[in-house]
PDB file of C-alpha atoms in Angstrom:
ATOM      1  CA  MET A   1     189.252 109.487  47.168  1.00 42.00           C
ATOM      2  CA  THR A   2     188.286 106.583  49.436  1.00 49.00           C
ATOM      3  CA  THR A   3     185.222 104.425  48.982  1.00 49.00           C
ATOM      4  CA  ASP A   4     182.750 103.970  51.816  1.00 54.00           C
ATOM      5  CA  VAL A   5     182.698 100.207  52.218  1.00 58.00           C
ATOM      6  CA  THR A   6     179.555 100.472  54.321  1.00 74.00           C
ATOM      7  CA  ALA A   7     177.549 102.165  51.558  1.00 87.00           C
ATOM      8  CA  PRO A   8     174.547 100.101  50.444  1.00 92.00           C
ATOM      9  CA  ILE A   9     174.393  98.501  47.010  1.00 94.00           C
ATOM     10  CA  ARG A  10     172.320 100.843  44.848  1.00 95.00           C
ATOM     11  CA  VAL A  11     169.789  99.100  42.611  1.00 96.00           C
ATOM     12  CA  LEU A  12     167.587 100.209  39.713  1.00 96.00           C
ATOM     13  CA  ILE A  13     164.578  98.035  38.837  1.00 96.00           C
ATOM     14  CA  ALA A  14     163.403  98.068  35.204  1.00 95.00           C
ATOM     15  CA  ASP A  15     160.145  96.190  34.551  1.00 93.00           C
ATOM     16  CA  ASP A  16     156.877  97.186  32.933  1.00 92.00           C
ATOM     17  CA  GLN A  17     154.829  95.300  35.547  1.00 91.00           C
ATOM     18  CA  VAL A  18     154.002  97.412  38.586  1.00 92.00           C
ATOM     19  CA  MET A  19     153.655  94.409  40.877  1.00 90.00           C
ATOM     20  CA  VAL A  20     157.095  93.101  39.947  1.00 88.00           C
ATOM     21  CA  ARG A  21     158.741  96.475  40.555  1.00 92.00           C
ATOM     22  CA  GLU A  22     156.952  97.023  43.848  1.00 92.00           C
ATOM     23  CA  GLY A  23     157.543  93.467  45.038  1.00 91.00           C
ATOM     24  CA  PHE A  24     161.249  93.492  44.291  1.00 92.00           C
ATOM     25  CA  SER A  25     161.576  96.983  45.741  1.00 94.00           C
ATOM     26  CA  VAL A  26     160.041  95.908  49.045  1.00 93.00           C
ATOM     27  CA  LEU A  27     162.194  92.772  49.233  1.00 92.00           C
ATOM     28  CA  LEU A  28     165.421  94.594  48.408  1.00 93.00           C
ATOM     29  CA  ASN A  29     164.830  97.609  50.638  1.00 94.00           C
ATOM     30  CA  ALA A  30     164.320  95.185  53.518  1.00 93.00           C
ATOM     31  CA  GLN A  31     167.972  94.151  53.104  1.00 92.00           C
ATOM     32  CA  PRO A  32     170.260  96.299  55.282  1.00 92.00           C
ATOM     33  CA  ASP A  33     172.989  96.503  52.635  1.00 94.00           C
ATOM     34  CA  ILE A  34     170.800  97.166  49.567  1.00 95.00           C
ATOM     35  CA  GLU A  35     168.886 100.273  48.501  1.00 95.00           C
ATOM     36  CA  VAL A  36     166.512 100.671  45.543  1.00 96.00           C
ATOM     37  CA  VAL A  37     167.339 104.092  44.106  1.00 96.00           C
ATOM     38  CA  GLY A  38     164.986 104.100  41.122  1.00 95.00           C
ATOM     39  CA  GLU A  39     162.511 102.302  38.887  1.00 95.00           C
ATOM     40  CA  ALA A  40     161.905 102.259  35.132  1.00 95.00           C
ATOM     41  CA  VAL A  41     158.855 101.127  33.178  1.00 94.00           C
ATOM     42  CA  ASP A  42     160.677 100.460  29.889  1.00 93.00           C
ATOM     43  CA  GLY A  43     164.130 100.239  28.363  1.00 92.00           C
ATOM     44  CA  ARG A  44     164.286 103.873  27.308  1.00 93.00           C
ATOM     45  CA  GLN A  45     163.590 105.026  30.842  1.00 94.00           C
ATOM     46  CA  ALA A  46     166.082 102.479  32.185  1.00 95.00           C
ATOM     47  CA  ILE A  47     168.851 103.917  30.003  1.00 95.00           C
ATOM     48  CA  ALA A  48     168.077 107.435  31.205  1.00 95.00           C
ATOM     49  CA  GLN A  49     167.832 106.372  34.850  1.00 95.00           C
ATOM     50  CA  VAL A  50     171.151 104.530  34.719  1.00 95.00           C
ATOM     51  CA  ALA A  51     172.853 107.631  33.316  1.00 93.00           C
ATOM     52  CA  ALA A  52     171.274 109.849  35.969  1.00 93.00           C
ATOM     53  CA  LEU A  53     171.479 107.617  39.042  1.00 93.00           C
ATOM     54  CA  ARG A  54     174.556 105.466  38.350  1.00 94.00           C
ATOM     55  CA  PRO A  55     173.220 102.391  40.185  1.00 95.00           C
ATOM     56  CA  ASP A  56     175.552  99.554  41.163  1.00 94.00           C
ATOM     57  CA  VAL A  57     173.186  96.925  39.724  1.00 94.00           C
ATOM     58  CA  VAL A  58     170.290  97.091  37.258  1.00 95.00           C
ATOM     59  CA  LEU A  59     167.512  94.490  37.466  1.00 94.00           C
ATOM     60  CA  MET A  60     166.378  94.375  33.833  1.00 92.00           C
ATOM     61  CA  ASP A  61     163.255  92.751  32.428  1.00 90.00           C
ATOM     62  CA  ILE A  62     163.535  91.743  28.765  1.00 86.00           C
ATOM     63  CA  ARG A  63     160.064  92.236  27.314  1.00 84.00           C
ATOM     64  CA  MET A  64     159.155  95.889  27.811  1.00 88.00           C
ATOM     65  CA  PRO A  65     157.474  98.499  25.588  1.00 83.00           C
ATOM     66  CA  GLU A  66     159.268 101.247  23.659  1.00 83.00           C
ATOM     67  CA  VAL A  67     162.822  99.918  24.080  1.00 88.00           C
ATOM     68  CA  ASN A  68     163.088  96.322  25.275  1.00 88.00           C
ATOM     69  CA  GLY A  69     165.509  95.116  27.907  1.00 88.00           C
ATOM     70  CA  LEU A  70     167.876  93.564  25.384  1.00 87.00           C
ATOM     71  CA  GLU A  71     168.382  96.834  23.520  1.00 90.00           C
ATOM     72  CA  ALA A  72     168.621  98.730  26.801  1.00 93.00           C
ATOM     73  CA  THR A  73     171.293  96.359  28.081  1.00 91.00           C
ATOM     74  CA  ARG A  74     173.360  96.853  24.932  1.00 89.00           C
ATOM     75  CA  GLU A  75     173.151 100.643  25.223  1.00 92.00           C
ATOM     76  CA  ILE A  76     173.900 100.686  28.943  1.00 93.00           C
ATOM     77  CA  VAL A  77     176.957  98.427  28.608  1.00 89.00           C
ATOM     78  CA  ALA A  78     178.172 100.303  25.532  1.00 87.00           C
ATOM     79  CA  ALA A  79     178.029 103.567  27.491  1.00 89.00           C
ATOM     80  CA  ASP A  80     179.670 102.096  30.600  1.00 86.00           C
ATOM     81  CA  ALA A  81     181.735  98.915  30.354  1.00 78.00           C
ATOM     82  CA  ASP A  82     181.555  98.519  34.139  1.00 81.00           C
ATOM     83  CA  ALA A  83     177.740  98.540  34.239  1.00 86.00           C
ATOM     84  CA  LYS A  84     176.229  95.479  35.908  1.00 90.00           C
ATOM     85  CA  VAL A  85     172.908  94.316  34.472  1.00 92.00           C
ATOM     86  CA  LEU A  86     171.047  91.417  36.064  1.00 90.00           C
ATOM     87  CA  VAL A  87     168.421  90.101  33.649  1.00 87.00           C
ATOM     88  CA  LEU A  88     164.994  89.171  35.019  1.00 83.00           C
ATOM     89  CA  THR A  89     163.508  86.178  33.270  1.00 77.00           C
ATOM     90  CA  THR A  90     161.091  83.295  33.197  1.00 73.00           C
ATOM     91  CA  PHE A  91     162.057  80.115  31.365  1.00 60.00           C
ATOM     92  CA  ASP A  92     160.006  80.989  28.281  1.00 54.00           C
ATOM     93  CA  LEU A  93     162.270  83.998  27.733  1.00 51.00           C
ATOM     94  CA  ASP A  94     165.577  82.133  27.866  1.00 57.00           C
ATOM     95  CA  GLU A  95     166.459  82.771  24.235  1.00 65.00           C
ATOM     96  CA  TYR A  96     166.417  86.483  24.992  1.00 71.00           C
ATOM     97  CA  VAL A  97     168.538  85.929  28.090  1.00 68.00           C
ATOM     98  CA  TYR A  98     171.215  84.298  25.951  1.00 71.00           C
ATOM     99  CA  GLN A  99     171.294  87.349  23.700  1.00 76.00           C
ATOM    100  CA  ALA A 100     171.445  89.598  26.754  1.00 76.00           C
ATOM    101  CA  LEU A 101     174.435  87.680  28.137  1.00 75.00           C
ATOM    102  CA  ARG A 102     176.222  88.120  24.822  1.00 74.00           C
ATOM    103  CA  SER A 103     175.331  91.810  24.920  1.00 76.00           C
ATOM    104  CA  GLY A 104     177.067  92.334  28.249  1.00 80.00           C
ATOM    105  CA  ALA A 105     174.573  91.421  30.965  1.00 84.00           C
ATOM    106  CA  SER A 106     176.296  90.150  34.103  1.00 83.00           C
ATOM    107  CA  GLY A 107     173.875  87.325  34.761  1.00 80.00           C
ATOM    108  CA  PHE A 108     170.231  86.471  35.174  1.00 80.00           C
ATOM    109  CA  LEU A 109     167.635  85.933  37.863  1.00 80.00           C
ATOM    110  CA  LEU A 110     164.350  84.061  37.721  1.00 79.00           C
ATOM    111  CA  LYS A 111     161.341  86.213  38.519  1.00 81.00           C
ATOM    112  CA  ASP A 112     160.091  83.742  41.113  1.00 81.00           C
ATOM    113  CA  ALA A 113     163.306  84.060  43.142  1.00 80.00           C
ATOM    114  CA  SER A 114     162.958  84.159  46.917  1.00 83.00           C
ATOM    115  CA  ALA A 115     163.932  87.214  48.957  1.00 85.00           C
ATOM    116  CA  ARG A 116     167.186  85.510  49.910  1.00 86.00           C
ATOM    117  CA  GLN A 117     168.003  84.524  46.315  1.00 85.00           C
ATOM    118  CA  LEU A 118     167.217  88.049  45.135  1.00 88.00           C
ATOM    119  CA  GLY A 119     169.470  89.665  47.717  1.00 90.00           C
ATOM    120  CA  ASP A 120     172.270  87.171  47.148  1.00 87.00           C
ATOM    121  CA  ALA A 121     172.083  87.663  43.377  1.00 86.00           C
ATOM    122  CA  VAL A 122     172.389  91.430  43.702  1.00 90.00           C
ATOM    123  CA  ARG A 123     175.369  91.064  46.056  1.00 89.00           C
ATOM    124  CA  VAL A 124     177.106  88.558  43.783  1.00 83.00           C
ATOM    125  CA  VAL A 125     176.744  90.749  40.699  1.00 86.00           C
ATOM    126  CA  ALA A 126     177.736  93.904  42.582  1.00 87.00           C
ATOM    127  CA  ALA A 127     180.899  92.123  43.714  1.00 80.00           C
ATOM    128  CA  GLY A 128     181.782  91.168  40.142  1.00 73.00           C
ATOM    129  CA  GLU A 129     181.060  87.443  40.494  1.00 68.00           C
ATOM    130  CA  ALA A 130     178.850  87.429  37.446  1.00 60.00           C
ATOM    131  CA  LEU A 131     178.002  83.771  36.904  1.00 51.00           C
ATOM    132  CA  LEU A 132     174.722  83.047  38.690  1.00 51.00           C
ATOM    133  CA  ALA A 133     172.789  79.801  39.235  1.00 54.00           C
ATOM    134  CA  PRO A 134     175.525  77.701  37.574  1.00 52.00           C
ATOM    135  CA  THR A 135     173.434  74.618  36.705  1.00 51.00           C
ATOM    136  CA  ILE A 136     170.696  76.705  35.079  1.00 57.00           C
ATOM    137  CA  THR A 137     173.232  78.965  33.372  1.00 57.00           C
ATOM    138  CA  LYS A 138     174.984  75.933  31.895  1.00 57.00           C
ATOM    139  CA  ARG A 139     171.742  74.570  30.440  1.00 60.00           C
ATOM    140  CA  LEU A 140     170.745  77.984  29.109  1.00 60.00           C
ATOM    141  CA  ILE A 141     174.088  78.683  27.431  1.00 58.00           C
ATOM    142  CA  THR A 142     174.378  75.152  26.050  1.00 57.00           C
ATOM    143  CA  THR A 143     170.937  75.297  24.453  1.00 60.00           C
ATOM    144  CA  PHE A 144     170.943  78.832  23.167  1.00 55.00           C
ATOM    145  CA  SER A 145     174.500  78.987  21.889  1.00 53.00           C
ATOM    146  CA  ARG A 146     173.105  76.803  19.087  1.00 55.00           C
ATOM    147  CA  ILE A 147     170.234  79.243  18.588  1.00 50.00           C
ATOM    148  CA  GLY A 148     172.723  82.106  18.511  1.00 49.00           C
ATOM    149  CA  GLU A 149     174.810  80.449  15.852  1.00 50.00           C
ATOM    150  CA  ALA A 150     171.816  79.495  13.726  1.00 47.00           C
ATOM    151  CA  ALA A 151     170.430  83.015  13.889  1.00 45.00           C
ATOM    152  CA  GLY A 152     173.802  84.657  13.347  1.00 46.00           C
ATOM    153  CA  LEU A 153     173.385  86.701  16.513  1.00 44.00           C
ATOM    154  CA  GLY A 154     175.971  89.376  17.030  1.00 45.00           C
ATOM    155  CA  GLY A 155     177.380  90.801  20.225  1.00 51.00           C
ATOM    156  CA  PRO A 156     180.495  92.118  21.897  1.00 49.00           C
ATOM    157  CA  LEU A 157     182.152  88.712  22.231  1.00 53.00           C
ATOM    158  CA  PRO A 158     185.277  88.247  20.090  1.00 55.00           C
ATOM    159  CA  SER A 159     185.446  85.306  17.705  1.00 57.00           C
ATOM    160  CA  PRO A 160     186.800  82.151  19.380  1.00 60.00           C
ATOM    161  CA  GLN A 161     188.958  81.429  16.351  1.00 55.00           C
ATOM    162  CA  GLY A 162     192.612  81.953  17.175  1.00 65.00           C
ATOM    163  CA  ARG A 163     191.968  83.431  20.615  1.00 76.00           C
ATOM    164  CA  LEU A 164     192.415  80.200  22.557  1.00 81.00           C
ATOM    165  CA  ALA A 165     196.057  80.034  21.463  1.00 83.00           C
ATOM    166  CA  GLU A 166     196.711  82.967  23.790  1.00 87.00           C
ATOM    167  CA  LEU A 167     195.772  80.890  26.852  1.00 91.00           C
ATOM    168  CA  THR A 168     198.105  78.604  28.754  1.00 92.00           C
ATOM    169  CA  GLU A 169     197.144  74.976  29.331  1.00 92.00           C
ATOM    170  CA  ARG A 170     196.134  75.769  32.927  1.00 95.00           C
ATOM    171  CA  GLU A 171     194.078  78.770  31.820  1.00 94.00           C
ATOM    172  CA  ASN A 172     192.234  76.519  29.375  1.00 92.00           C
ATOM    173  CA  GLU A 173     191.473  74.140  32.238  1.00 93.00           C
ATOM    174  CA  VAL A 174     190.151  76.984  34.361  1.00 94.00           C
ATOM    175  CA  LEU A 175     188.029  78.332  31.491  1.00 92.00           C
ATOM    176  CA  VAL A 176     186.374  74.939  31.008  1.00 90.00           C
ATOM    177  CA  LEU A 177     185.536  74.710  34.714  1.00 89.00           C
ATOM    178  CA  VAL A 178     184.130  78.261  34.703  1.00 86.00           C
ATOM    179  CA  ALA A 179     181.881  77.275  31.794  1.00 81.00           C
ATOM    180  CA  GLN A 180     180.751  74.206  33.720  1.00 79.00           C
ATOM    181  CA  GLY A 181     179.493  76.471  36.485  1.00 74.00           C
ATOM    182  CA  CYS A 182     182.239  75.881  39.041  1.00 81.00           C
ATOM    183  CA  SER A 183     182.981  78.548  41.641  1.00 80.00           C
ATOM    184  CA  ASN A 184     186.538  79.691  42.347  1.00 85.00           C
ATOM    185  CA  ALA A 185     186.585  77.507  45.459  1.00 86.00           C
ATOM    186  CA  GLU A 186     185.445  74.448  43.485  1.00 88.00           C
ATOM    187  CA  ILE A 187     188.028  75.088  40.766  1.00 91.00           C
ATOM    188  CA  ALA A 188     190.754  75.444  43.392  1.00 92.00           C
ATOM    189  CA  GLU A 189     189.734  72.116  44.939  1.00 93.00           C
ATOM    190  CA  ARG A 190     189.724  70.306  41.590  1.00 93.00           C
ATOM    191  CA  LEU A 191     193.068  71.693  40.440  1.00 94.00           C
ATOM    192  CA  ILE A 192     194.635  71.534  43.913  1.00 94.00           C
ATOM    193  CA  VAL A 193     195.679  75.189  43.944  1.00 94.00           C
ATOM    194  CA  ALA A 194     194.897  78.204  46.127  1.00 93.00           C
ATOM    195  CA  GLU A 195     191.655  80.079  45.475  1.00 90.00           C
ATOM    196  CA  SER A 196     193.685  83.271  44.992  1.00 92.00           C
ATOM    197  CA  THR A 197     195.546  81.503  42.175  1.00 94.00           C
ATOM    198  CA  VAL A 198     192.246  80.668  40.487  1.00 92.00           C
ATOM    199  CA  LYS A 199     191.176  84.318  40.725  1.00 90.00           C
ATOM    200  CA  THR A 200     194.428  85.322  39.041  1.00 94.00           C
ATOM    201  CA  HIS A 201     193.882  82.801  36.247  1.00 94.00           C
ATOM    202  CA  VAL A 202     190.308  84.009  35.682  1.00 92.00           C
ATOM    203  CA  SER A 203     191.465  87.641  35.522  1.00 91.00           C
ATOM    204  CA  ARG A 204     194.139  86.768  32.968  1.00 93.00           C
ATOM    205  CA  ILE A 205     191.666  84.769  30.884  1.00 93.00           C
ATOM    206  CA  LEU A 206     189.289  87.731  30.722  1.00 89.00           C
ATOM    207  CA  VAL A 207     192.076  90.103  29.699  1.00 90.00           C
ATOM    208  CA  LYS A 208     193.533  87.781  27.046  1.00 90.00           C
ATOM    209  CA  LEU A 209     190.147  87.016  25.482  1.00 89.00           C
ATOM    210  CA  GLY A 210     188.816  90.561  25.758  1.00 85.00           C
ATOM    211  CA  LEU A 211     185.838  89.519  27.885  1.00 83.00           C
ATOM    212  CA  ARG A 212     184.148  91.476  30.649  1.00 78.00           C
ATOM    213  CA  ASP A 213     183.232  88.783  33.157  1.00 79.00           C
ATOM    214  CA  ARG A 214     182.759  85.085  33.967  1.00 80.00           C
ATOM    215  CA  THR A 215     179.416  84.939  32.188  1.00 77.00           C
ATOM    216  CA  GLN A 216     180.928  85.978  28.866  1.00 79.00           C
ATOM    217  CA  ALA A 217     183.809  83.583  29.520  1.00 84.00           C
ATOM    218  CA  ALA A 218     181.285  80.753  29.849  1.00 80.00           C
ATOM    219  CA  VAL A 219     179.523  81.772  26.632  1.00 77.00           C
ATOM    220  CA  PHE A 220     182.893  81.980  24.866  1.00 82.00           C
ATOM    221  CA  ALA A 221     183.866  78.482  26.038  1.00 83.00           C
ATOM    222  CA  TYR A 222     180.656  76.983  24.649  1.00 76.00           C
ATOM    223  CA  GLU A 223     180.983  78.813  21.347  1.00 76.00           C
ATOM    224  CA  ALA A 224     184.634  77.727  21.071  1.00 80.00           C
ATOM    225  CA  ARG A 225     183.498  74.124  21.666  1.00 77.00           C
ATOM    226  CA  LEU A 226     185.656  73.781  24.778  1.00 80.00           C
ATOM    227  CA  VAL A 227     182.486  72.617  26.503  1.00 73.00           C
ATOM    228  CA  THR A 228     179.727  70.726  24.711  1.00 65.00           C
ATOM    229  CA  PRO A 229     176.173  69.770  25.700  1.00 54.00           C
ATOM    230  CA  GLY A 230     176.446  67.252  28.506  1.00 53.00           C
ATOM    231  CA  GLY A 231     180.185  67.921  28.776  1.00 49.00           C
TER     232      GLY A 231
END
């Protein structure tokens, strides 16, 4: 069966605030390559809607009634390892975002994002390039990896102990640069290799470490102390 490359990216919006859902829906539906296929007012409804509609990307708020976005993300990713959840956040919710990233979310988006940023974020996540807003992501992961350790937070990430030995020296270099928020093009420029080579390295890193995407690779690198605050 062939895939229609012209098909729009199908998005589900999960947020308990009507204005947020309606605002994002209007902005996304105005994009020629994006279609909002459903909305959810809480995590429980989001889980059901994902199962029924099979969206390409889920915009997920964290603080919602009944089942919150964190629990919903865990259930959605557990049911479908290929699910792409884009967490909606404001800075005061960052500690929850860190937990969501460990639970399998593909990235995060600030609620005050512009129409262009919103559309670009959806496209990036749909394409599998999970690490969004690198400078903000780096600060978030750096800060809340310490919170995660102190609180003993669990998640699908394997323990860093012993896993790094499976990587080659070049793969370790690439992993560090991913954690620092570098794009494939930037990594290729720094290491003086082709961008396609970087993509191959990233794919091998994910397979060897049992991770689902670049976001979890970045979290792993911080927790393994490959990258430290300010490093």
